[in-house]
mmCIF file of C-alpha atoms in Angstrom:
data_model
loop_
_atom_site.group_PDB
_atom_site.id
_atom_site.type_symbol
_atom_site.label_atom_id
_atom_site.label_comp_id
_atom_site.label_asym_id
_atom_site.label_seq_id
_atom_site.Cartn_x
_atom_site.Cartn_y
_atom_site.Cartn_z
ATOM 1 C CA MET A 1 -19.940 -4.402 11.610
ATOM 2 C CA LEU A 2 -16.426 -2.112 11.776
ATOM 3 C CA ASP A 3 -15.251 -0.438 14.800
ATOM 4 C CA ARG A 4 -13.851 3.270 14.890
ATOM 5 C CA LYS A 5 -10.208 1.948 13.988
ATOM 6 C CA VAL A 6 -11.441 0.166 11.272
ATOM 7 C CA LEU A 7 -13.572 3.183 9.796
ATOM 8 C CA LEU A 8 -10.776 5.486 10.331
ATOM 9 C CA GLY A 9 -7.853 3.129 8.619
ATOM 10 C CA ASN A 10 -10.436 2.988 5.882
ATOM 11 C CA ALA A 11 -10.797 6.640 5.472
ATOM 12 C CA ALA A 12 -7.237 7.097 5.549
ATOM 13 C CA GLY A 13 -6.808 4.601 3.141
ATOM 14 C CA VAL A 14 -9.045 6.463 0.657
ATOM 15 C CA VAL A 15 -6.934 9.352 1.274
ATOM 16 C CA CYS A 16 -3.806 8.087 0.607
ATOM 17 C CA MET A 17 -4.651 6.400 -3.028
ATOM 18 C CA LEU A 18 -6.331 9.906 -3.981
ATOM 19 C CA VAL A 19 -3.119 11.395 -2.623
ATOM 20 C CA TRP A 20 -1.044 9.188 -4.735
ATOM 21 C CA ALA A 21 -3.351 8.806 -7.691
ATOM 22 C CA ALA A 22 -2.300 12.678 -8.368
ATOM 23 C CA ASN A 23 1.378 11.250 -9.027
ATOM 24 C CA PHE A 24 0.719 9.628 -12.399
ATOM 25 C CA PRO A 25 -0.502 12.825 -14.657
ATOM 26 C CA LEU A 26 2.475 14.315 -12.685
ATOM 27 C CA ALA A 27 4.911 11.659 -13.296
ATOM 28 C CA VAL A 28 4.204 11.413 -16.987
ATOM 29 C CA SER A 29 4.861 15.127 -17.425
ATOM 30 C CA ILE A 30 7.730 15.089 -15.807
ATOM 31 C CA LEU A 31 8.971 11.872 -17.973
ATOM 32 C CA LYS A 32 9.003 13.591 -20.788
ATOM 33 C CA THR A 33 12.281 15.720 -19.848
ATOM 34 C CA TRP A 34 13.724 13.226 -17.049
ATOM 35 C CA ASP A 35 15.041 9.839 -17.064
ATOM 36 C CA ALA A 36 12.923 7.362 -14.657
ATOM 37 C CA ALA A 37 16.399 6.077 -13.325
ATOM 38 C CA ALA A 38 17.510 9.569 -12.329
ATOM 39 C CA LEU A 39 13.592 10.654 -11.009
ATOM 40 C CA ALA A 40 13.374 8.063 -8.729
ATOM 41 C CA PRO A 41 16.139 8.445 -6.120
ATOM 42 C CA VAL A 42 15.572 12.670 -6.563
ATOM 43 C CA ARG A 43 12.024 12.181 -5.408
ATOM 44 C CA MET A 44 12.514 9.822 -2.967
ATOM 45 C CA LEU A 45 15.205 11.674 -0.877
ATOM 46 C CA MET A 46 13.075 15.057 -1.828
ATOM 47 C CA ALA A 47 9.861 13.221 -0.124
ATOM 48 C CA GLY A 48 11.909 11.998 2.781
ATOM 49 C CA PHE A 49 13.620 15.390 3.474
ATOM 50 C CA THR A 50 9.922 17.048 3.824
ATOM 51 C CA VAL A 51 8.627 14.290 5.811
ATOM 52 C CA LEU A 52 11.724 14.449 7.877
ATOM 53 C CA ALA A 53 10.788 18.117 8.450
ATOM 54 C CA ALA A 54 7.701 17.085 9.903
ATOM 55 C CA THR A 55 8.950 14.260 12.073
ATOM 56 C CA LEU A 56 11.402 16.940 13.942
ATOM 57 C CA ILE A 57 8.729 19.144 14.087
ATOM 58 C CA MET A 58 6.505 16.618 16.024
ATOM 59 C CA GLY A 59 9.675 16.235 18.499
ATOM 60 C CA GLN A 60 10.077 12.817 16.913
ATOM 61 C CA ALA A 61 14.267 13.744 16.220
ATOM 62 C CA LYS A 62 15.208 10.788 18.912
ATOM 63 C CA THR A 63 12.830 8.115 17.391
ATOM 64 C CA PHE A 64 14.371 8.746 14.275
ATOM 65 C CA ILE A 65 18.209 8.774 15.222
ATOM 66 C CA ARG A 66 17.331 5.630 16.869
ATOM 67 C CA LEU A 67 15.403 4.041 13.915
ATOM 68 C CA ILE A 68 18.308 4.895 11.252
ATOM 69 C CA ARG A 69 21.050 3.307 13.522
ATOM 70 C CA ARG A 70 19.184 -0.302 13.927
ATOM 71 C CA ARG A 71 20.226 -2.777 11.710
ATOM 72 C CA ASP A 72 16.640 -4.479 11.469
ATOM 73 C CA PHE A 73 15.054 -1.082 9.883
ATOM 74 C CA ILE A 74 18.138 -0.755 7.687
ATOM 75 C CA MET A 75 17.327 -3.991 5.698
ATOM 76 C CA PRO A 76 13.761 -3.263 5.014
ATOM 77 C CA SER A 77 14.471 0.477 3.961
ATOM 78 C CA ALA A 78 17.075 -0.523 1.797
ATOM 79 C CA VAL A 79 14.732 -2.834 -0.209
ATOM 80 C CA PHE A 80 12.655 0.265 -0.250
ATOM 81 C CA GLY A 81 15.134 1.957 -2.078
ATOM 82 C CA LEU A 82 15.250 -1.467 -4.720
ATOM 83 C CA SER A 83 12.048 -1.966 -4.927
ATOM 84 C CA ALA A 84 11.124 1.651 -6.638
ATOM 85 C CA LEU A 85 14.362 1.442 -9.123
ATOM 86 C CA LEU A 86 12.868 -2.415 -10.002
ATOM 87 C CA PHE A 87 9.609 -0.789 -10.473
ATOM 88 C CA VAL A 88 10.649 1.857 -12.573
ATOM 89 C CA VAL A 89 12.948 -0.659 -14.871
ATOM 90 C CA GLY A 90 9.843 -3.157 -15.098
ATOM 91 C CA GLN A 91 7.349 -0.411 -16.029
ATOM 92 C CA SER A 92 9.887 0.423 -19.111
ATOM 93 C CA ARG A 93 10.050 -3.003 -20.100
ATOM 94 C CA VAL A 94 6.767 -4.449 -20.046
ATOM 95 C CA ASP A 95 3.395 -3.549 -21.316
ATOM 96 C CA ALA A 96 1.057 -1.686 -19.444
ATOM 97 C CA VAL A 97 -1.775 -4.554 -19.291
ATOM 98 C CA ALA A 98 1.023 -6.837 -17.723
ATOM 99 C CA SER A 99 2.037 -3.993 -15.402
ATOM 100 C CA ALA A 100 -1.855 -3.460 -14.683
ATOM 101 C CA VAL A 101 -2.019 -6.966 -13.807
ATOM 102 C CA ILE A 102 0.808 -7.725 -11.387
ATOM 103 C CA VAL A 103 0.177 -4.336 -9.560
ATOM 104 C CA CYS A 104 -3.546 -5.460 -8.970
ATOM 105 C CA LEU A 105 -2.091 -8.945 -7.492
ATOM 106 C CA MET A 106 -0.516 -6.770 -4.367
ATOM 107 C CA PRO A 107 -3.382 -8.008 -1.874
ATOM 108 C CA LEU A 108 -2.413 -11.523 -2.620
ATOM 109 C CA PHE A 109 1.127 -11.116 -2.270
ATOM 110 C CA SER A 110 0.324 -9.495 1.008
ATOM 111 C CA ALA A 111 -1.790 -12.467 2.027
ATOM 112 C CA LEU A 112 0.388 -14.894 0.814
ATOM 113 C CA ILE A 113 3.459 -13.432 2.626
ATOM 114 C CA GLY A 114 1.287 -13.150 6.179
ATOM 115 C CA TRP A 115 0.537 -16.583 5.562
ATOM 116 C CA MET A 116 4.209 -17.615 5.574
ATOM 117 C CA GLU A 117 5.232 -15.738 8.310
ATOM 118 C CA GLY A 118 2.177 -17.193 10.354
ATOM 119 C CA VAL A 119 0.887 -14.262 11.232
ATOM 120 C CA GLU A 120 -2.334 -14.456 8.431
ATOM 121 C CA LYS A 121 -5.034 -17.245 8.264
ATOM 122 C CA PRO A 122 -6.066 -18.506 5.091
ATOM 123 C CA GLY A 123 -9.764 -18.712 4.661
ATOM 124 C CA LEU A 124 -12.459 -18.674 2.170
ATOM 125 C CA LYS A 125 -13.551 -15.018 3.418
ATOM 126 C CA LEU A 126 -10.209 -13.362 2.720
ATOM 127 C CA ALA A 127 -9.795 -15.662 -0.775
ATOM 128 C CA ALA A 128 -13.167 -14.002 -1.918
ATOM 129 C CA ALA A 129 -11.993 -10.922 -0.999
ATOM 130 C CA ILE A 130 -8.757 -10.657 -2.843
ATOM 131 C CA LEU A 131 -10.335 -12.080 -5.692
ATOM 132 C CA LEU A 132 -12.999 -9.472 -6.070
ATOM 133 C CA THR A 133 -10.293 -6.695 -5.472
ATOM 134 C CA VAL A 134 -8.200 -8.414 -7.764
ATOM 135 C CA ILE A 135 -10.607 -8.943 -10.575
ATOM 136 C CA GLY A 136 -11.899 -5.298 -9.819
ATOM 137 C CA GLY A 137 -8.383 -3.579 -9.963
ATOM 138 C CA PHE A 138 -7.591 -5.475 -13.203
ATOM 139 C CA LEU A 139 -11.019 -4.352 -14.699
ATOM 140 C CA THR A 140 -10.481 -0.339 -13.761
ATOM 141 C CA SER A 141 -6.818 -0.430 -15.240
ATOM 142 C CA LEU A 142 -7.429 -2.311 -18.236
ATOM 143 C CA VAL A 143 -9.539 0.286 -19.730
ATOM 144 C CA SER A 144 -6.673 2.591 -19.798
ATOM 145 C CA ALA A 145 -3.908 0.151 -20.763
ATOM 146 C CA GLN A 146 -5.180 -1.360 -23.565
ATOM 147 C CA GLY A 147 -3.205 -0.300 -26.561
ATOM 148 C CA SER A 148 -0.522 1.688 -24.753
ATOM 149 C CA GLY A 149 2.874 0.608 -23.268
ATOM 150 C CA SER A 150 5.963 -0.759 -24.610
ATOM 151 C CA GLU A 151 6.276 -4.280 -25.871
ATOM 152 C CA GLY A 152 6.666 -6.870 -23.069
ATOM 153 C CA SER A 153 9.831 -9.130 -21.887
ATOM 154 C CA LEU A 154 10.192 -11.412 -19.388
ATOM 155 C CA ALA A 155 12.868 -9.416 -17.659
ATOM 156 C CA GLY A 156 10.274 -6.564 -17.292
ATOM 157 C CA VAL A 157 7.655 -9.162 -15.842
ATOM 158 C CA MET A 158 10.151 -10.268 -13.559
ATOM 159 C CA ALA A 159 11.655 -6.829 -12.639
ATOM 160 C CA MET A 160 7.277 -5.636 -12.216
ATOM 161 C CA LEU A 161 6.751 -8.964 -9.638
ATOM 162 C CA ALA A 162 9.916 -8.294 -7.974
ATOM 163 C CA ALA A 163 8.923 -4.499 -6.874
ATOM 164 C CA VAL A 164 5.791 -5.164 -6.077
ATOM 165 C CA VAL A 165 6.897 -8.279 -3.697
ATOM 166 C CA THR A 166 9.578 -6.344 -2.400
ATOM 167 C CA TYR A 167 7.371 -3.428 -1.519
ATOM 168 C CA VAL A 168 4.651 -5.460 0.238
ATOM 169 C CA TRP A 169 7.650 -7.025 2.130
ATOM 170 C CA PHE A 170 8.954 -3.522 3.243
ATOM 171 C CA SER A 171 5.227 -2.210 4.023
ATOM 172 C CA ARG A 172 4.667 -5.571 6.241
ATOM 173 C CA GLN A 173 7.984 -5.318 8.077
ATOM 174 C CA LEU A 174 7.456 -1.437 8.934
ATOM 175 C CA VAL A 175 4.009 -2.294 10.024
ATOM 176 C CA ASN A 176 4.326 -5.484 11.854
ATOM 177 C CA ARG A 177 7.660 -5.497 13.313
ATOM 178 C CA PHE A 178 7.964 -1.517 13.884
ATOM 179 C CA ALA A 179 4.168 -1.016 15.134
ATOM 180 C CA GLU A 180 4.790 0.795 18.362
ATOM 181 C CA GLU A 181 7.299 3.459 16.359
ATOM 182 C CA PRO A 182 5.604 6.716 15.332
ATOM 183 C CA ASP A 183 4.492 7.018 11.671
ATOM 184 C CA LEU A 184 6.124 10.088 10.535
ATOM 185 C CA ALA A 185 9.540 8.822 12.384
ATOM 186 C CA LYS A 186 9.174 5.470 10.375
ATOM 187 C CA THR A 187 8.517 7.091 6.938
ATOM 188 C CA SER A 188 11.267 9.435 6.659
ATOM 189 C CA ALA A 189 13.816 7.115 7.989
ATOM 190 C CA SER A 190 12.664 4.768 5.424
ATOM 191 C CA MET A 191 12.517 7.084 2.530
ATOM 192 C CA LEU A 192 16.067 8.567 3.174
ATOM 193 C CA LEU A 193 17.660 5.522 3.898
ATOM 194 C CA GLY A 194 15.917 4.015 0.716
ATOM 195 C CA GLY A 195 16.399 7.089 -1.631
ATOM 196 C CA LEU A 196 20.373 6.599 -0.594
ATOM 197 C CA VAL A 197 20.336 3.114 -1.841
ATOM 198 C CA CYS A 198 18.329 4.291 -4.958
ATOM 199 C CA LEU A 199 20.774 7.091 -5.631
ATOM 200 C CA LEU A 200 23.798 4.607 -5.387
ATOM 201 C CA ILE A 201 22.364 2.047 -7.625
ATOM 202 C CA SER A 202 21.300 4.882 -10.030
ATOM 203 C CA ALA A 203 24.679 6.209 -9.847
ATOM 204 C CA ALA A 204 26.540 2.614 -10.620
ATOM 205 C CA MET A 205 23.770 1.885 -13.480
ATOM 206 C CA ALA A 206 25.028 5.404 -15.173
ATOM 207 C CA ALA A 207 28.539 4.748 -14.790
ATOM 208 C CA LEU A 208 28.039 1.355 -16.410
ATOM 209 C CA ALA A 209 26.214 2.853 -19.179
ATOM 210 C CA GLY A 210 29.040 5.350 -19.721
ATOM 211 C CA ALA A 211 26.269 8.594 -19.825
ATOM 212 C CA LEU A 212 24.461 10.766 -17.569
ATOM 213 C CA PRO A 213 20.851 10.547 -17.299
ATOM 214 C CA ARG A 214 18.427 13.223 -18.643
ATOM 215 C CA TYR A 215 17.193 15.673 -16.413
ATOM 216 C CA ASP A 216 15.456 19.037 -16.445
ATOM 217 C CA VAL A 217 15.925 21.663 -13.821
ATOM 218 C CA SER A 218 13.567 24.319 -15.027
ATOM 219 C CA ALA A 219 11.380 26.140 -12.721
ATOM 220 C CA MET A 220 8.008 24.547 -14.307
ATOM 221 C CA THR A 221 9.814 21.331 -14.199
ATOM 222 C CA MET A 222 11.283 21.491 -10.415
ATOM 223 C CA GLY A 223 7.588 22.806 -9.339
ATOM 224 C CA LYS A 224 6.042 19.665 -10.503
ATOM 225 C CA ILE A 225 8.966 17.456 -8.928
ATOM 226 C CA VAL A 226 8.403 19.572 -5.367
ATOM 227 C CA LEU A 227 4.585 18.893 -5.685
ATOM 228 C CA LEU A 228 5.428 15.192 -6.540
ATOM 229 C CA ALA A 229 7.689 14.419 -3.925
ATOM 230 C CA CYS A 230 6.790 16.401 -1.124
ATOM 231 C CA VAL A 231 2.814 16.304 -1.565
ATOM 232 C CA SER A 232 2.103 13.191 -3.420
ATOM 233 C CA LEU A 233 4.831 10.425 -2.338
ATOM 234 C CA GLY A 234 5.322 12.156 1.189
ATOM 235 C CA LEU A 235 2.190 12.356 2.280
ATOM 236 C CA SER A 236 0.610 9.087 0.750
ATOM 237 C CA SER A 237 3.933 7.428 2.309
ATOM 238 C CA VAL A 238 2.863 8.419 5.581
ATOM 239 C CA LEU A 239 -1.137 7.527 5.226
ATOM 240 C CA TRP A 240 0.183 4.060 3.733
ATOM 241 C CA LEU A 241 1.863 2.706 6.871
ATOM 242 C CA TRP A 242 -1.261 4.316 8.810
ATOM 243 C CA THR A 243 -3.597 2.391 7.073
ATOM 244 C CA GLY A 244 -1.699 -0.509 7.193
ATOM 245 C CA ARG A 245 -1.297 -0.325 10.973
ATOM 246 C CA MET A 246 -5.011 0.050 11.567
ATOM 247 C CA VAL A 247 -6.408 -2.304 8.941
ATOM 248 C CA GLY A 248 -3.273 -4.243 7.792
ATOM 249 C CA VAL A 249 -1.239 -4.383 4.985
ATOM 250 C CA THR A 250 -3.225 -6.721 3.091
ATOM 251 C CA VAL A 251 -6.532 -4.246 3.313
ATOM 252 C CA ALA A 252 -4.260 -1.493 2.033
ATOM 253 C CA ALA A 253 -3.376 -3.192 -0.753
ATOM 254 C CA MET A 254 -6.862 -3.937 -1.731
ATOM 255 C CA HIS A 255 -7.457 -0.151 -1.386
ATOM 256 C CA HIS A 256 -3.989 0.421 -3.924
ATOM 257 C CA ASN A 257 -6.427 -1.179 -6.575
ATOM 258 C CA LEU A 258 -8.849 1.758 -6.616
ATOM 259 C CA VAL A 259 -6.223 4.098 -7.952
ATOM 260 C CA PRO A 260 -6.660 2.994 -11.447
ATOM 261 C CA PHE A 261 -10.300 4.702 -10.918
ATOM 262 C CA TYR A 262 -9.210 8.035 -8.755
ATOM 263 C CA VAL A 263 -7.005 8.398 -11.819
ATOM 264 C CA ILE A 264 -9.613 8.511 -14.349
ATOM 265 C CA LEU A 265 -11.622 10.566 -11.932
ATOM 266 C CA PHE A 266 -9.120 13.195 -12.228
ATOM 267 C CA ALA A 267 -8.720 12.820 -15.907
ATOM 268 C CA VAL A 268 -12.454 13.886 -16.037
ATOM 269 C CA ALA A 269 -11.382 17.577 -15.896
ATOM 270 C CA GLY A 270 -9.452 16.803 -19.003
ATOM 271 C CA GLY A 271 -12.317 15.947 -20.624
ATOM 272 C CA ALA A 272 -12.186 12.034 -19.902
ATOM 273 C CA VAL A 273 -15.041 9.571 -19.404
ATOM 274 C CA ILE A 274 -15.760 7.179 -16.850
ATOM 275 C CA SER A 275 -17.119 4.024 -18.612
ATOM 276 C CA GLY A 276 -19.384 1.536 -16.824
ATOM 277 C CA GLN A 277 -16.344 -0.828 -16.447
ATOM 278 C CA HIS A 278 -14.520 1.504 -14.459
ATOM 279 C CA ILE A 279 -17.710 1.667 -12.177
ATOM 280 C CA ILE A 280 -17.944 -2.076 -11.789
ATOM 281 C CA GLY A 281 -14.397 -2.642 -11.188
ATOM 282 C CA ALA A 282 -14.400 -0.152 -8.333
ATOM 283 C CA ILE A 283 -17.781 -1.562 -6.947
ATOM 284 C CA LEU A 284 -15.817 -5.238 -6.824
ATOM 285 C CA VAL A 285 -12.881 -3.567 -5.344
ATOM 286 C CA ILE A 286 -14.802 -2.057 -2.558
ATOM 287 C CA ALA A 287 -17.000 -5.266 -2.066
ATOM 288 C CA GLY A 288 -14.371 -6.872 -1.638
ATOM 289 C CA ALA A 289 -12.159 -4.812 0.983
ATOM 290 C CA ILE A 290 -15.587 -4.737 3.305
ATOM 291 C CA ILE A 291 -15.737 -8.306 3.044
ATOM 292 C CA ALA A 292 -12.262 -8.471 4.374
ATOM 293 C CA GLN A 293 -12.628 -6.613 7.162
ATOM 294 C CA LEU A 294 -16.531 -7.934 8.289
ATOM 295 C CA ARG A 295 -16.115 -9.894 11.510
ATOM 296 C CA PRO A 296 -18.167 -12.615 12.825
ATOM 297 C CA ARG A 297 -21.217 -11.967 14.750
ATOM 298 C CA LYS A 298 -20.788 -12.689 18.618
ATOM 299 C CA ARG A 299 -23.045 -15.015 20.347
ATOM 300 C CA LYS A 300 -24.976 -13.573 22.788
ATOM 301 C CA ALA A 301 -24.121 -14.693 26.258
ATOM 302 C CA GLY A 302 -26.429 -16.857 28.317
ATOM 303 C CA ILE A 303 -28.555 -19.776 26.045
ATOM 304 C CA THR A 304 -26.202 -21.455 23.894
ATOM 305 C CA GLN A 305 -28.764 -24.336 23.122
ATOM 306 C CA PRO A 306 -32.057 -24.081 21.275
ATOM 307 C CA VAL A 307 -35.036 -24.514 24.124
ATOM 308 C CA PRO A 308 -37.982 -26.376 22.646
ATOM 309 C CA ALA A 309 -41.227 -24.759 22.118
ATOM 310 C CA GLY A 310 -43.025 -24.668 25.897
ATOM 311 C CA ARG A 311 -40.287 -25.435 27.801
ATOM 312 C CA ALA A 312 -38.341 -22.469 29.868
ATOM 313 C CA PRO A 313 -34.578 -22.796 30.282
ATOM 314 C CA TRP A 314 -33.216 -24.607 33.379
ATOM 315 C CA SER A 315 -31.386 -22.529 35.880
ATOM 316 C CA PRO A 316 -29.396 -23.134 39.167
ATOM 317 C CA ALA A 317 -32.369 -21.151 40.818
ATOM 318 C CA ARG A 318 -35.180 -24.202 39.851
ATOM 319 C CA LYS A 319 -35.733 -27.129 41.420
ATOM 320 C CA ARG A 320 -35.264 -30.207 39.564
ATOM 321 C CA PRO A 321 -38.300 -32.365 39.369
ATOM 322 C CA PRO A 322 -38.594 -35.242 41.037
ATOM 323 C CA ALA A 323 -36.934 -38.169 39.983
#
């Protein structure tokens, strides 16, 4: 059975991915007038300042200041910023099918990192759960990915792989090494530090290219960016760390494989159709997440060995039969 903490963690995971799924239609619209390398640091920093405001309101200013001064916190936050840029570069240089496959492997990468760190034990149950969620996520995302995207390249595949692995590593660092720190403070500090690294790398890329990235500051576009950063990215990042803390990053990553299903649910309002493949994929992901969290039944206290029929179990209160 799943206890209350696990149920709350899974509920947070569902809300997290629903909020994150709203990012995709907004991003598609914004990227028509923005370069992806320019949008990445802007949305990260804007989301970071939004979560920082909530951090200050909740009285976590001292925690925030302490975190941004810790070297062991700065490192994973910098990796977070690097991951955001690698993801943008990878998506622009790999076809949509390959991108979907790599992202769906997130639970596997999390389990492997946990195993190498010695904090996650491999087993048949976990392997079966990961297999179900990976297949389910791939089936769900493949419907939308077919026939779209750019021509794939080895550089794009490597960038996507690096982006997903580094993001999983960053998440595990914040969830496991900083488990006692408030989620709001952790999120705001990591997003602002990561956004700064992302901005510096983007600026260096623009300088090397010798041209400013394309951007649009019209009221309509900026409104979409505010919604994208402050609601979709900011809120989902807080819920992501909360989910990871409650049920573990590997299970949280399983929830991530439901994002393509949520995206198609949003698209239904625009005339899209949910196919049987979408439903089957979602069912497989949900089944895998449930299997991964099932606990073995505890043995009942008392009798540990079966008692032959017609004989009562011996107890210290009973006298032993004569020899």
